[in-house]
Amino acid sequence: MPMSSLEEQITAVEEEIRDTPYNKATSSHIGRLKAKLAVLRLERETRAKGRGGGTGYAVRKSGHATVGLVGYPSVGKSTLLNRLTAAESETGAYDFTTVSIIPGMLRWGGASIQILDMPGLVPGAARGKGRGREVLSVVRSVDLILFMIDPEHSNLRALIAELEGAGVRINGRPPKIVIARTDRGGLTISSTVRLSHLAGGLAGQIAREFGLHNGSIVFREDATADQLIDALAGNRVYVTALLAVNKSDLLTPAERARLVLEQRPFDPIFVSARDRLGLDALVDRIGHALRFIRIYVKPPGRPADTEEPVILREGDGVQALLARLPGELDRTFRSAQVWGRSARFPGQTVGRDHVLADEDIVTVLVARGAARAVAQG
Ligand SMILES: Nc1nc2c(ncn2[C@@H]2O[C@H](COP(=O)(O)OP(=O)(O)O)[C@@H](O)[C@H]2O)c(=O)[nH]1
Ligand SMILES: [Mg+2]
């Protein structure tokens, strides 16, 4: 099948979905179309990867977390980046001044946060417009998306649709659906709750669009067709997003109030990058949203280093701590001892998979014969 034909099929299905009014009678049909579209988009990704596109785009991640700054041209992304960080991002009053992804670094508490200005994310990015594929692959890897709008460009719908189409789910969580494939035996669908969106065999029809004919699907929530499609596609990323409204120096209180209503469920942060208004509050919101945790390393037989905690993220475990410490701990690690909220009792002995909590104290023990020095954070 030649390339254009795949693009044509994608466009045709997108149009059919757009042109079909949604109601009880059409919901199954739309569910199947969405499944078909998801499968075609996966095929497009596979082909792009085969051509060497979409992977290994040259943005070196550094710091404790990475934030992607996403918004239409001229809303003030470069100005903000320059205000918050030491980045050298071009600014101008016209569109598309910045042509590549520009990184900057900012500090919050003990954490360093990398911010990437991603101007190439425009409608049509998934088709490769404006280096869109590369930009989308970077967005998929960030820890937080910071959307930016201004009073003139406040409708994020097209950008969010572009992200959704690339498998990015904003402020969501993975659906509670467990899928297993087998070689034979047909498809079993079961659920622990009543399924109100996927009745009438729709779940099975969607599964078959994905080539799932044998195996099982277990629903642990009343999932929608979209959620089932996400679970079947398997390559979705769930990213937290915040919304900043820039150029708020131009807004009247009434316009501000209108934007707050319009942008629900976001809780917008009003800033003026030019006049440096609201920037501390913005950085605080970013820092809290990234859910950093502080780990105090205690070398064996010595007090914990409470001056310089190791910064990790909520959900990180001992393994992530090892990666942050000097030495070859990944190889020589034997066990760890933990004091604090994640420990069942003070000094509990744990392994690499143990999930840590904010302000835990950890001693790393290495295998006998390995260098005993466990450096401080
Ligand atoms: N009034 C006002 N103008 C701003 C503000 N921030 C940026 N601008 C102006 O908006 C234009 C576009 O800014 P730029 O940072 O290049 O936007 P980008 O395309 O999103 O990177 C420039 O003329 C900036 O001076 C702001 O907070 N208030
Ligand atoms: Mg710019």
mmCIF file of C-alpha atoms and ligand atoms in Angstrom:
data_model
loop_
_atom_site.group_PDB
_atom_site.id
_atom_site.type_symbol
_atom_site.label_atom_id
_atom_site.label_comp_id
_atom_site.label_asym_id
_atom_site.label_seq_id
_atom_site.Cartn_x
_atom_site.Cartn_y
_atom_site.Cartn_z
ATOM 1 C CA MET A 1 0.000 0.000 0.000
ATOM 2 C CA PRO A 2 1.663 3.293 -1.021
ATOM 3 C CA MET A 3 2.055 6.095 1.552
ATOM 4 C CA SER A 4 -0.517 8.429 0.127
ATOM 5 C CA SER A 5 -3.106 5.717 0.298
ATOM 6 C CA LEU A 6 -2.582 5.284 4.052
ATOM 7 C CA GLU A 7 -2.841 9.059 4.554
ATOM 8 C CA GLU A 8 -5.958 9.071 2.389
ATOM 9 C CA GLN A 9 -7.533 6.330 4.439
ATOM 10 C CA ILE A 10 -6.736 8.194 7.667
ATOM 11 C CA THR A 11 -8.242 11.399 6.311
ATOM 12 C CA ALA A 12 -11.321 9.558 5.045
ATOM 13 C CA VAL A 13 -11.993 7.948 8.439
ATOM 14 C CA GLU A 14 -11.324 11.225 10.273
ATOM 15 C CA GLU A 15 -13.865 12.932 8.020
ATOM 16 C CA GLU A 16 -16.451 10.212 8.459
ATOM 17 C CA ILE A 17 -16.127 10.480 12.247
ATOM 18 C CA ARG A 18 -16.455 14.254 12.038
ATOM 19 C CA ASP A 19 -19.515 14.058 9.761
ATOM 20 C CA THR A 20 -21.423 11.385 11.686
ATOM 21 C CA PRO A 21 -23.750 12.894 14.266
ATOM 22 C CA TYR A 22 -23.272 11.183 17.614
ATOM 23 C CA ASN A 23 -26.337 9.485 19.067
ATOM 24 C CA LYS A 24 -27.429 6.148 20.443
ATOM 25 C CA ALA A 25 -27.983 4.702 16.973
ATOM 26 C CA THR A 26 -24.570 5.762 15.636
ATOM 27 C CA SER A 27 -22.412 5.256 18.731
ATOM 28 C CA SER A 28 -21.367 1.697 17.796
ATOM 29 C CA HIS A 29 -20.530 2.725 14.266
ATOM 30 C CA ILE A 30 -18.429 5.629 15.568
ATOM 31 C CA GLY A 31 -16.701 3.320 18.050
ATOM 32 C CA ARG A 32 -15.654 1.010 15.198
ATOM 33 C CA LEU A 33 -14.491 3.970 13.095
ATOM 34 C CA LYS A 34 -12.369 5.253 15.973
ATOM 35 C CA ALA A 35 -10.818 1.799 16.332
ATOM 36 C CA LYS A 36 -10.084 1.712 12.608
ATOM 37 C CA LEU A 37 -8.508 5.171 12.822
ATOM 38 C CA ALA A 38 -6.339 4.167 15.783
ATOM 39 C CA VAL A 39 -5.093 1.105 13.875
ATOM 40 C CA LEU A 40 -4.284 3.196 10.785
ATOM 41 C CA ARG A 41 -2.400 5.729 12.918
ATOM 42 C CA LEU A 42 -0.388 2.941 14.545
ATOM 43 C CA GLU A 43 0.487 1.750 11.048
ATOM 44 C CA ARG A 44 1.630 5.274 10.164
ATOM 45 C CA GLU A 45 3.902 5.313 13.232
ATOM 46 C CA THR A 46 5.355 1.934 12.348
ATOM 47 C CA ARG A 47 6.153 3.107 8.837
ATOM 48 C CA ALA A 48 7.677 6.381 10.037
ATOM 49 C CA LYS A 49 9.915 4.461 12.441
ATOM 50 C CA GLY A 50 10.927 2.144 9.611
ATOM 51 C CA ARG A 51 12.077 5.198 7.663
ATOM 52 C CA GLY A 52 14.112 6.336 10.658
ATOM 53 C CA GLY A 53 11.797 9.168 11.557
ATOM 54 C CA GLY A 54 10.163 9.757 14.893
ATOM 55 C CA THR A 55 12.902 8.285 17.050
ATOM 56 C CA GLY A 56 16.070 9.633 18.561
ATOM 57 C CA TYR A 57 15.298 13.278 18.020
ATOM 58 C CA ALA A 58 18.188 15.286 19.371
ATOM 59 C CA VAL A 59 16.927 16.824 22.576
ATOM 60 C CA ARG A 60 19.109 15.854 25.462
ATOM 61 C CA LYS A 61 17.050 15.599 28.603
ATOM 62 C CA SER A 62 18.686 16.900 31.726
ATOM 63 C CA GLY A 63 17.699 17.991 35.198
ATOM 64 C CA HIS A 64 15.245 16.221 37.478
ATOM 65 C CA ALA A 65 12.247 16.633 35.172
ATOM 66 C CA THR A 66 11.382 18.013 31.752
ATOM 67 C CA VAL A 67 8.536 20.380 30.893
ATOM 68 C CA GLY A 68 7.309 20.911 27.330
ATOM 69 C CA LEU A 69 6.069 24.417 26.561
ATOM 70 C CA VAL A 70 3.290 24.116 23.998
ATOM 71 C CA GLY A 71 1.253 26.863 22.362
ATOM 72 C CA TYR A 72 0.507 28.695 19.144
ATOM 73 C CA PRO A 73 3.115 31.037 17.642
ATOM 74 C CA SER A 74 3.439 34.525 19.190
ATOM 75 C CA VAL A 75 1.757 33.771 22.516
ATOM 76 C CA GLY A 76 5.061 34.525 24.264
ATOM 77 C CA LYS A 77 6.719 31.138 24.741
ATOM 78 C CA SER A 78 10.205 32.376 23.916
ATOM 79 C CA THR A 79 9.768 35.440 26.099
ATOM 80 C CA LEU A 80 8.715 33.224 29.009
ATOM 81 C CA LEU A 81 11.606 30.836 28.500
ATOM 82 C CA ASN A 82 14.040 33.736 28.496
ATOM 83 C CA ARG A 83 12.526 35.138 31.673
ATOM 84 C CA LEU A 84 12.528 31.863 33.567
ATOM 85 C CA THR A 85 15.782 30.378 32.367
ATOM 86 C CA ALA A 86 19.136 31.205 30.902
ATOM 87 C CA ALA A 87 17.987 29.969 27.503
ATOM 88 C CA GLU A 88 18.759 31.916 24.388
ATOM 89 C CA SER A 89 15.438 31.699 22.622
ATOM 90 C CA GLU A 90 14.657 33.995 19.756
ATOM 91 C CA THR A 91 11.671 36.273 20.276
ATOM 92 C CA GLY A 92 9.784 38.261 17.710
ATOM 93 C CA ALA A 93 6.404 39.737 17.020
ATOM 94 C CA TYR A 94 5.813 37.412 14.076
ATOM 95 C CA ASP A 95 5.008 33.725 13.779
ATOM 96 C CA PHE A 96 7.489 30.886 13.512
ATOM 97 C CA THR A 97 10.508 32.818 14.697
ATOM 98 C CA THR A 98 11.724 29.775 16.584
ATOM 99 C CA VAL A 99 12.288 26.820 14.329
ATOM 100 C CA SER A 100 13.815 24.245 16.645
ATOM 101 C CA ILE A 101 13.274 23.032 20.171
ATOM 102 C CA ILE A 102 15.072 25.327 22.622
ATOM 103 C CA PRO A 103 15.927 24.062 26.102
ATOM 104 C CA GLY A 104 16.327 26.141 29.248
ATOM 105 C CA MET A 105 16.849 25.189 32.888
ATOM 106 C CA LEU A 106 15.236 26.582 36.012
ATOM 107 C CA ARG A 107 15.644 25.789 39.705
ATOM 108 C CA TRP A 108 12.822 25.065 42.139
ATOM 109 C CA GLY A 109 13.739 24.123 45.685
ATOM 110 C CA GLY A 110 16.562 21.667 45.206
ATOM 111 C CA ALA A 111 15.305 20.490 41.825
ATOM 112 C CA SER A 112 16.415 21.544 38.388
ATOM 113 C CA ILE A 113 13.674 21.597 35.789
ATOM 114 C CA GLN A 114 14.348 21.572 32.074
ATOM 115 C CA ILE A 115 11.911 23.546 29.935
ATOM 116 C CA LEU A 116 11.648 22.886 26.214
ATOM 117 C CA ASP A 117 10.137 25.489 23.918
ATOM 118 C CA MET A 118 8.405 23.359 21.260
ATOM 119 C CA PRO A 119 7.228 25.674 18.519
ATOM 120 C CA GLY A 120 6.858 22.897 15.929
ATOM 121 C CA LEU A 121 3.731 21.523 17.508
ATOM 122 C CA VAL A 122 1.098 22.811 15.113
ATOM 123 C CA PRO A 123 -2.076 21.279 13.691
ATOM 124 C CA GLY A 124 -0.933 18.724 11.110
ATOM 125 C CA ALA A 125 2.180 17.832 13.107
ATOM 126 C CA ALA A 126 1.402 14.100 13.054
ATOM 127 C CA ARG A 127 1.490 14.186 9.251
ATOM 128 C CA GLY A 128 4.998 15.602 9.520
ATOM 129 C CA LYS A 129 4.198 19.288 9.171
ATOM 130 C CA GLY A 130 6.837 21.624 10.655
ATOM 131 C CA ARG A 131 9.030 18.753 11.926
ATOM 132 C CA GLY A 132 5.854 17.772 13.733
ATOM 133 C CA ARG A 133 6.679 14.104 14.183
ATOM 134 C CA GLU A 134 9.935 14.825 15.932
ATOM 135 C CA VAL A 135 8.258 17.382 18.150
ATOM 136 C CA LEU A 136 5.456 14.957 18.991
ATOM 137 C CA SER A 137 7.961 12.279 19.944
ATOM 138 C CA VAL A 138 9.580 14.766 22.334
ATOM 139 C CA VAL A 139 6.214 15.783 23.795
ATOM 140 C CA ARG A 140 5.500 12.117 24.444
ATOM 141 C CA SER A 141 8.592 11.977 26.646
ATOM 142 C CA VAL A 142 8.103 15.070 28.828
ATOM 143 C CA ASP A 143 7.047 14.889 32.462
ATOM 144 C CA LEU A 144 4.679 17.839 32.217
ATOM 145 C CA ILE A 145 3.096 19.871 29.443
ATOM 146 C CA LEU A 146 2.771 23.592 29.994
ATOM 147 C CA PHE A 147 0.191 24.948 27.563
ATOM 148 C CA MET A 148 0.430 28.636 26.898
ATOM 149 C CA ILE A 149 -2.281 30.828 25.416
ATOM 150 C CA ASP A 150 -2.715 34.579 25.099
ATOM 151 C CA PRO A 151 -5.869 36.690 24.773
ATOM 152 C CA GLU A 152 -5.732 36.427 20.967
ATOM 153 C CA HIS A 153 -4.975 32.715 20.685
ATOM 154 C CA SER A 154 -6.944 31.047 23.425
ATOM 155 C CA ASN A 155 -8.439 28.026 21.705
ATOM 156 C CA LEU A 156 -6.251 25.010 22.377
ATOM 157 C CA ARG A 157 -8.663 22.501 20.830
ATOM 158 C CA ALA A 158 -6.688 21.905 17.632
ATOM 159 C CA LEU A 159 -3.417 21.448 19.515
ATOM 160 C CA ILE A 160 -4.956 19.102 22.029
ATOM 161 C CA ALA A 161 -6.537 17.098 19.187
ATOM 162 C CA GLU A 162 -3.103 16.829 17.595
ATOM 163 C CA LEU A 163 -1.651 15.500 20.851
ATOM 164 C CA GLU A 164 -4.558 13.101 21.321
ATOM 165 C CA GLY A 165 -4.029 11.802 17.792
ATOM 166 C CA ALA A 166 -0.413 11.090 18.681
ATOM 167 C CA GLY A 167 -1.441 9.010 21.688
ATOM 168 C CA VAL A 168 -0.894 11.652 24.373
ATOM 169 C CA ARG A 169 -3.590 11.665 27.053
ATOM 170 C CA ILE A 170 -3.745 14.871 29.029
ATOM 171 C CA ASN A 171 -4.487 14.827 32.752
ATOM 172 C CA GLY A 172 -5.904 11.323 32.452
ATOM 173 C CA ARG A 173 -4.965 7.905 33.752
ATOM 174 C CA PRO A 174 -4.696 4.532 32.054
ATOM 175 C CA PRO A 175 -8.032 2.691 31.818
ATOM 176 C CA LYS A 176 -8.548 -0.270 34.120
ATOM 177 C CA ILE A 177 -8.672 -2.861 31.376
ATOM 178 C CA VAL A 178 -6.512 -5.986 31.319
ATOM 179 C CA ILE A 179 -5.841 -7.523 27.910
ATOM 180 C CA ALA A 180 -4.179 -10.853 27.179
ATOM 181 C CA ARG A 181 -3.513 -12.411 23.781
ATOM 182 C CA THR A 182 -3.458 -16.134 23.187
ATOM 183 C CA ASP A 183 -2.958 -18.308 20.071
ATOM 184 C CA ARG A 184 -6.354 -19.930 20.051
ATOM 185 C CA GLY A 185 -9.589 -20.348 21.941
ATOM 186 C CA GLY A 186 -11.467 -17.271 20.794
ATOM 187 C CA LEU A 187 -11.995 -14.006 22.629
ATOM 188 C CA THR A 188 -13.427 -13.844 26.144
ATOM 189 C CA ILE A 189 -14.784 -10.549 27.400
ATOM 190 C CA SER A 190 -15.645 -10.154 31.060
ATOM 191 C CA SER A 191 -16.116 -7.323 33.482
ATOM 192 C CA THR A 192 -16.422 -6.625 37.172
ATOM 193 C CA VAL A 193 -18.851 -3.764 36.532
ATOM 194 C CA ARG A 194 -21.795 -3.180 34.198
ATOM 195 C CA LEU A 195 -20.582 -1.891 30.826
ATOM 196 C CA SER A 196 -22.850 0.928 29.722
ATOM 197 C CA HIS A 197 -20.824 2.163 26.734
ATOM 198 C CA LEU A 198 -19.709 -1.059 25.105
ATOM 199 C CA ALA A 199 -22.899 -3.093 24.974
ATOM 200 C CA GLY A 200 -24.134 -5.043 21.955
ATOM 201 C CA GLY A 201 -20.841 -6.680 21.044
ATOM 202 C CA LEU A 202 -19.033 -3.397 20.435
ATOM 203 C CA ALA A 203 -16.074 -4.389 22.634
ATOM 204 C CA GLY A 204 -15.500 -7.500 20.521
ATOM 205 C CA GLN A 205 -15.846 -5.561 17.273
ATOM 206 C CA ILE A 206 -13.258 -3.013 18.418
ATOM 207 C CA ALA A 207 -10.908 -5.799 19.533
ATOM 208 C CA ARG A 208 -11.178 -7.434 16.093
ATOM 209 C CA GLU A 209 -10.220 -4.148 14.394
ATOM 210 C CA PHE A 210 -6.950 -4.522 16.329
ATOM 211 C CA GLY A 211 -6.570 -8.135 15.195
ATOM 212 C CA LEU A 212 -7.364 -9.478 18.647
ATOM 213 C CA HIS A 213 -9.285 -12.679 17.930
ATOM 214 C CA ASN A 214 -7.972 -14.917 20.689
ATOM 215 C CA GLY A 215 -7.444 -13.976 24.298
ATOM 216 C CA SER A 216 -9.251 -12.101 27.009
ATOM 217 C CA ILE A 217 -10.332 -8.611 27.923
ATOM 218 C CA VAL A 218 -11.239 -7.906 31.545
ATOM 219 C CA PHE A 219 -12.905 -4.590 32.354
ATOM 220 C CA ARG A 220 -12.421 -3.278 35.895
ATOM 221 C CA GLU A 221 -14.310 -0.085 35.149
ATOM 222 C CA ASP A 222 -17.193 1.068 32.984
ATOM 223 C CA ALA A 223 -14.875 1.968 30.109
ATOM 224 C CA THR A 224 -15.759 3.882 26.970
ATOM 225 C CA ALA A 225 -14.887 2.844 23.414
ATOM 226 C CA ASP A 226 -12.046 5.400 23.500
ATOM 227 C CA GLN A 227 -10.611 3.825 26.632
ATOM 228 C CA LEU A 228 -10.776 0.326 25.171
ATOM 229 C CA ILE A 229 -9.033 1.606 22.029
ATOM 230 C CA ASP A 230 -6.314 3.191 24.187
ATOM 231 C CA ALA A 231 -5.796 -0.054 26.059
ATOM 232 C CA LEU A 232 -5.609 -2.046 22.811
ATOM 233 C CA ALA A 233 -3.249 0.434 21.129
ATOM 234 C CA GLY A 234 -0.950 0.092 24.124
ATOM 235 C CA ASN A 235 1.323 3.060 23.291
ATOM 236 C CA ARG A 236 -0.536 5.817 25.044
ATOM 237 C CA VAL A 237 1.264 8.183 27.377
ATOM 238 C CA TYR A 238 -0.527 9.922 30.238
ATOM 239 C CA VAL A 239 0.887 13.384 30.857
ATOM 240 C CA THR A 240 -0.040 16.044 33.390
ATOM 241 C CA ALA A 241 -0.685 19.454 31.860
ATOM 242 C CA LEU A 242 -0.992 22.982 33.219
ATOM 243 C CA LEU A 243 -2.278 26.054 31.425
ATOM 244 C CA ALA A 244 -0.667 29.492 31.531
ATOM 245 C CA VAL A 245 -2.418 32.562 30.138
ATOM 246 C CA ASN A 246 0.239 35.011 28.991
ATOM 247 C CA LYS A 247 -0.064 38.729 28.223
ATOM 248 C CA SER A 248 -2.455 39.070 31.138
ATOM 249 C CA ASP A 249 -1.226 42.680 31.279
ATOM 250 C CA LEU A 250 -3.682 43.164 28.389
ATOM 251 C CA LEU A 251 -6.665 41.594 30.190
ATOM 252 C CA THR A 252 -9.486 43.333 32.018
ATOM 253 C CA PRO A 253 -10.850 41.547 35.103
ATOM 254 C CA ALA A 254 -13.967 40.603 33.096
ATOM 255 C CA GLU A 255 -11.880 39.036 30.330
ATOM 256 C CA ARG A 256 -9.906 37.140 32.915
ATOM 257 C CA ALA A 257 -13.094 35.746 34.464
ATOM 258 C CA ARG A 258 -14.360 34.715 31.023
ATOM 259 C CA LEU A 259 -11.094 32.870 30.274
ATOM 260 C CA VAL A 260 -11.318 30.987 33.561
ATOM 261 C CA LEU A 261 -14.757 29.667 32.586
ATOM 262 C CA GLU A 262 -13.745 28.953 29.004
ATOM 263 C CA GLN A 263 -10.655 26.972 29.913
ATOM 264 C CA ARG A 264 -12.247 24.569 32.364
ATOM 265 C CA PRO A 265 -11.227 22.017 33.584
ATOM 266 C CA PHE A 266 -7.845 23.740 33.526
ATOM 267 C CA ASP A 267 -7.159 26.117 36.392
ATOM 268 C CA PRO A 268 -5.267 28.749 34.400
ATOM 269 C CA ILE A 269 -2.244 30.578 35.747
ATOM 270 C CA PHE A 270 -2.209 34.224 34.619
ATOM 271 C CA VAL A 271 1.197 35.647 33.808
ATOM 272 C CA SER A 272 2.840 38.417 31.905
ATOM 273 C CA ALA A 273 6.171 37.184 30.675
ATOM 274 C CA ARG A 274 7.014 40.644 29.368
ATOM 275 C CA ASP A 275 6.264 42.408 32.662
ATOM 276 C CA ARG A 276 7.430 39.482 34.843
ATOM 277 C CA LEU A 277 4.044 39.137 36.551
ATOM 278 C CA GLY A 278 2.920 35.861 38.107
ATOM 279 C CA LEU A 279 6.119 34.022 37.264
ATOM 280 C CA ASP A 280 6.893 32.839 40.806
ATOM 281 C CA ALA A 281 3.381 31.420 41.144
ATOM 282 C CA LEU A 282 3.772 29.706 37.772
ATOM 283 C CA VAL A 283 7.069 28.099 38.759
ATOM 284 C CA ASP A 284 5.506 26.949 42.054
ATOM 285 C CA ARG A 285 2.608 25.313 40.229
ATOM 286 C CA ILE A 286 5.068 23.573 37.903
ATOM 287 C CA GLY A 287 7.225 22.411 40.804
ATOM 288 C CA HIS A 288 4.278 21.001 42.765
ATOM 289 C CA ALA A 289 2.767 19.337 39.692
ATOM 290 C CA LEU A 290 6.023 17.463 39.080
ATOM 291 C CA ARG A 291 5.700 15.790 42.477
ATOM 292 C CA PHE A 292 9.315 15.737 43.526
ATOM 293 C CA ILE A 293 10.386 13.808 46.586
ATOM 294 C CA ARG A 294 13.528 14.384 48.674
ATOM 295 C CA ILE A 295 15.590 11.416 49.762
ATOM 296 C CA TYR A 296 18.278 11.744 52.427
ATOM 297 C CA VAL A 297 21.157 9.345 51.957
ATOM 298 C CA LYS A 298 22.677 7.938 55.114
ATOM 299 C CA PRO A 299 26.076 6.267 54.661
ATOM 300 C CA PRO A 300 26.395 3.166 56.898
ATOM 301 C CA GLY A 301 27.296 4.143 60.454
ATOM 302 C CA ARG A 302 27.062 7.873 59.773
ATOM 303 C CA PRO A 303 24.290 10.458 60.006
ATOM 304 C CA ALA A 304 22.014 11.174 57.047
ATOM 305 C CA ASP A 305 22.858 14.016 54.692
ATOM 306 C CA THR A 306 19.948 16.349 55.343
ATOM 307 C CA GLU A 307 21.617 19.268 53.571
ATOM 308 C CA GLU A 308 21.507 17.936 50.052
ATOM 309 C CA PRO A 309 18.678 15.509 49.411
ATOM 310 C CA VAL A 310 18.602 13.422 46.265
ATOM 311 C CA ILE A 311 15.624 14.620 44.218
ATOM 312 C CA LEU A 312 13.383 11.930 42.757
ATOM 313 C CA ARG A 313 9.759 11.874 41.579
ATOM 314 C CA GLU A 314 6.733 10.363 43.310
ATOM 315 C CA GLY A 315 6.517 6.695 42.344
ATOM 316 C CA ASP A 316 10.295 6.351 42.035
ATOM 317 C CA GLY A 317 11.971 3.568 43.946
ATOM 318 C CA VAL A 318 15.386 2.508 45.177
ATOM 319 C CA GLN A 319 16.444 1.774 41.594
ATOM 320 C CA ALA A 320 15.960 5.433 40.625
ATOM 321 C CA LEU A 321 17.996 6.452 43.674
ATOM 322 C CA LEU A 322 20.871 4.177 42.650
ATOM 323 C CA ALA A 323 20.903 5.821 39.223
ATOM 324 C CA ARG A 324 21.371 9.238 40.861
ATOM 325 C CA LEU A 325 24.233 8.219 43.139
ATOM 326 C CA PRO A 326 27.857 8.071 42.067
ATOM 327 C CA GLY A 327 29.693 4.789 41.802
ATOM 328 C CA GLU A 328 28.611 1.528 40.252
ATOM 329 C CA LEU A 329 25.751 0.907 42.637
ATOM 330 C CA ASP A 330 23.608 -0.571 39.921
ATOM 331 C CA ARG A 331 26.084 -3.462 39.745
ATOM 332 C CA THR A 332 27.174 -3.694 43.388
ATOM 333 C CA PHE A 333 23.806 -3.037 45.091
ATOM 334 C CA ARG A 334 22.813 -5.627 47.651
ATOM 335 C CA SER A 335 19.972 -4.069 49.644
ATOM 336 C CA ALA A 336 18.802 -0.815 51.164
ATOM 337 C CA GLN A 337 17.563 0.202 54.582
ATOM 338 C CA VAL A 338 14.773 2.729 54.816
ATOM 339 C CA TRP A 339 13.502 5.043 57.540
ATOM 340 C CA GLY A 340 10.472 7.210 56.892
ATOM 341 C CA ARG A 341 6.968 7.107 55.447
ATOM 342 C CA SER A 342 7.641 4.337 52.938
ATOM 343 C CA ALA A 343 9.098 1.996 55.561
ATOM 344 C CA ARG A 344 6.839 -0.451 57.397
ATOM 345 C CA PHE A 345 9.169 -0.057 60.391
ATOM 346 C CA PRO A 346 12.304 2.046 60.933
ATOM 347 C CA GLY A 347 15.293 0.599 59.163
ATOM 348 C CA GLN A 348 13.314 -1.848 57.013
ATOM 349 C CA THR A 349 15.475 -3.763 54.558
ATOM 350 C CA VAL A 350 14.222 -3.398 50.998
ATOM 351 C CA GLY A 351 15.222 -4.171 47.411
ATOM 352 C CA ARG A 352 15.459 -2.184 44.198
ATOM 353 C CA ASP A 353 11.700 -2.163 43.595
ATOM 354 C CA HIS A 354 10.775 -0.532 46.894
ATOM 355 C CA VAL A 355 8.888 2.709 46.227
ATOM 356 C CA LEU A 356 10.210 5.640 48.242
ATOM 357 C CA ALA A 357 8.384 8.563 49.854
ATOM 358 C CA ASP A 358 9.249 12.206 50.443
ATOM 359 C CA GLU A 359 11.931 12.694 53.125
ATOM 360 C CA ASP A 360 12.796 9.021 53.454
ATOM 361 C CA ILE A 361 16.249 8.274 54.804
ATOM 362 C CA VAL A 362 18.032 5.516 52.886
ATOM 363 C CA THR A 363 21.207 3.558 53.447
ATOM 364 C CA VAL A 364 22.488 1.673 50.423
ATOM 365 C CA LEU A 365 24.349 -1.538 51.148
ATOM 366 C CA VAL A 366 26.658 -2.990 48.543
ATOM 367 C CA ALA A 367 27.781 -6.552 48.002
ATOM 368 C CA ARG A 368 30.682 -7.811 50.095
ATOM 369 C CA GLY A 369 33.942 -7.159 48.273
ATOM 370 C CA ALA A 370 32.553 -4.159 46.419
ATOM 371 C CA ALA A 371 33.815 -0.744 47.439
ATOM 372 C CA ARG A 372 31.993 0.168 50.632
ATOM 373 C CA ALA A 373 31.920 3.874 49.967
ATOM 374 C CA VAL A 374 28.398 4.996 49.353
ATOM 375 C CA ALA A 375 28.753 8.618 48.480
ATOM 376 C CA GLN A 376 26.415 11.259 49.689
ATOM 377 C CA GLY A 377 23.711 12.554 47.328
HETATM 378 N N1 LIG B 1 1.769 42.499 26.090
HETATM 379 C C1 LIG B 1 2.572 41.452 26.177
HETATM 380 N N2 LIG B 1 3.308 41.049 25.120
HETATM 381 C C2 LIG B 1 4.115 39.975 25.260
HETATM 382 C C3 LIG B 1 4.205 39.266 26.482
HETATM 383 N N3 LIG B 1 5.060 38.233 26.317
HETATM 384 C C4 LIG B 1 5.496 38.308 25.030
HETATM 385 N N4 LIG B 1 4.932 39.357 24.386
HETATM 386 C C5 LIG B 1 5.167 39.775 22.992
HETATM 387 O O1 LIG B 1 4.566 38.828 22.114
HETATM 388 C C6 LIG B 1 5.345 38.677 20.933
HETATM 389 C C7 LIG B 1 5.666 37.204 20.674
HETATM 390 O O2 LIG B 1 6.494 36.735 21.703
HETATM 391 P P1 LIG B 1 7.372 35.415 21.550
HETATM 392 O O3 LIG B 1 8.001 35.159 22.871
HETATM 393 O O4 LIG B 1 8.268 35.505 20.362
HETATM 394 O O5 LIG B 1 6.231 34.327 21.257
HETATM 395 P P2 LIG B 1 6.380 32.790 20.781
HETATM 396 O O6 LIG B 1 6.192 32.782 19.308
HETATM 397 O O7 LIG B 1 5.274 32.064 21.469
HETATM 398 O O8 LIG B 1 7.739 32.311 21.188
HETATM 399 C C8 LIG B 1 6.602 39.539 21.155
HETATM 400 O O9 LIG B 1 6.415 40.791 20.497
HETATM 401 C C9 LIG B 1 6.641 39.731 22.648
HETATM 402 O O10 LIG B 1 7.280 40.932 23.004
HETATM 403 C C10 LIG B 1 3.416 39.720 27.594
HETATM 404 O O11 LIG B 1 3.424 39.174 28.704
HETATM 405 N N5 LIG B 1 2.611 40.814 27.369
HETATM 406 MG MG MG B 2 9.175 31.544 19.987
#
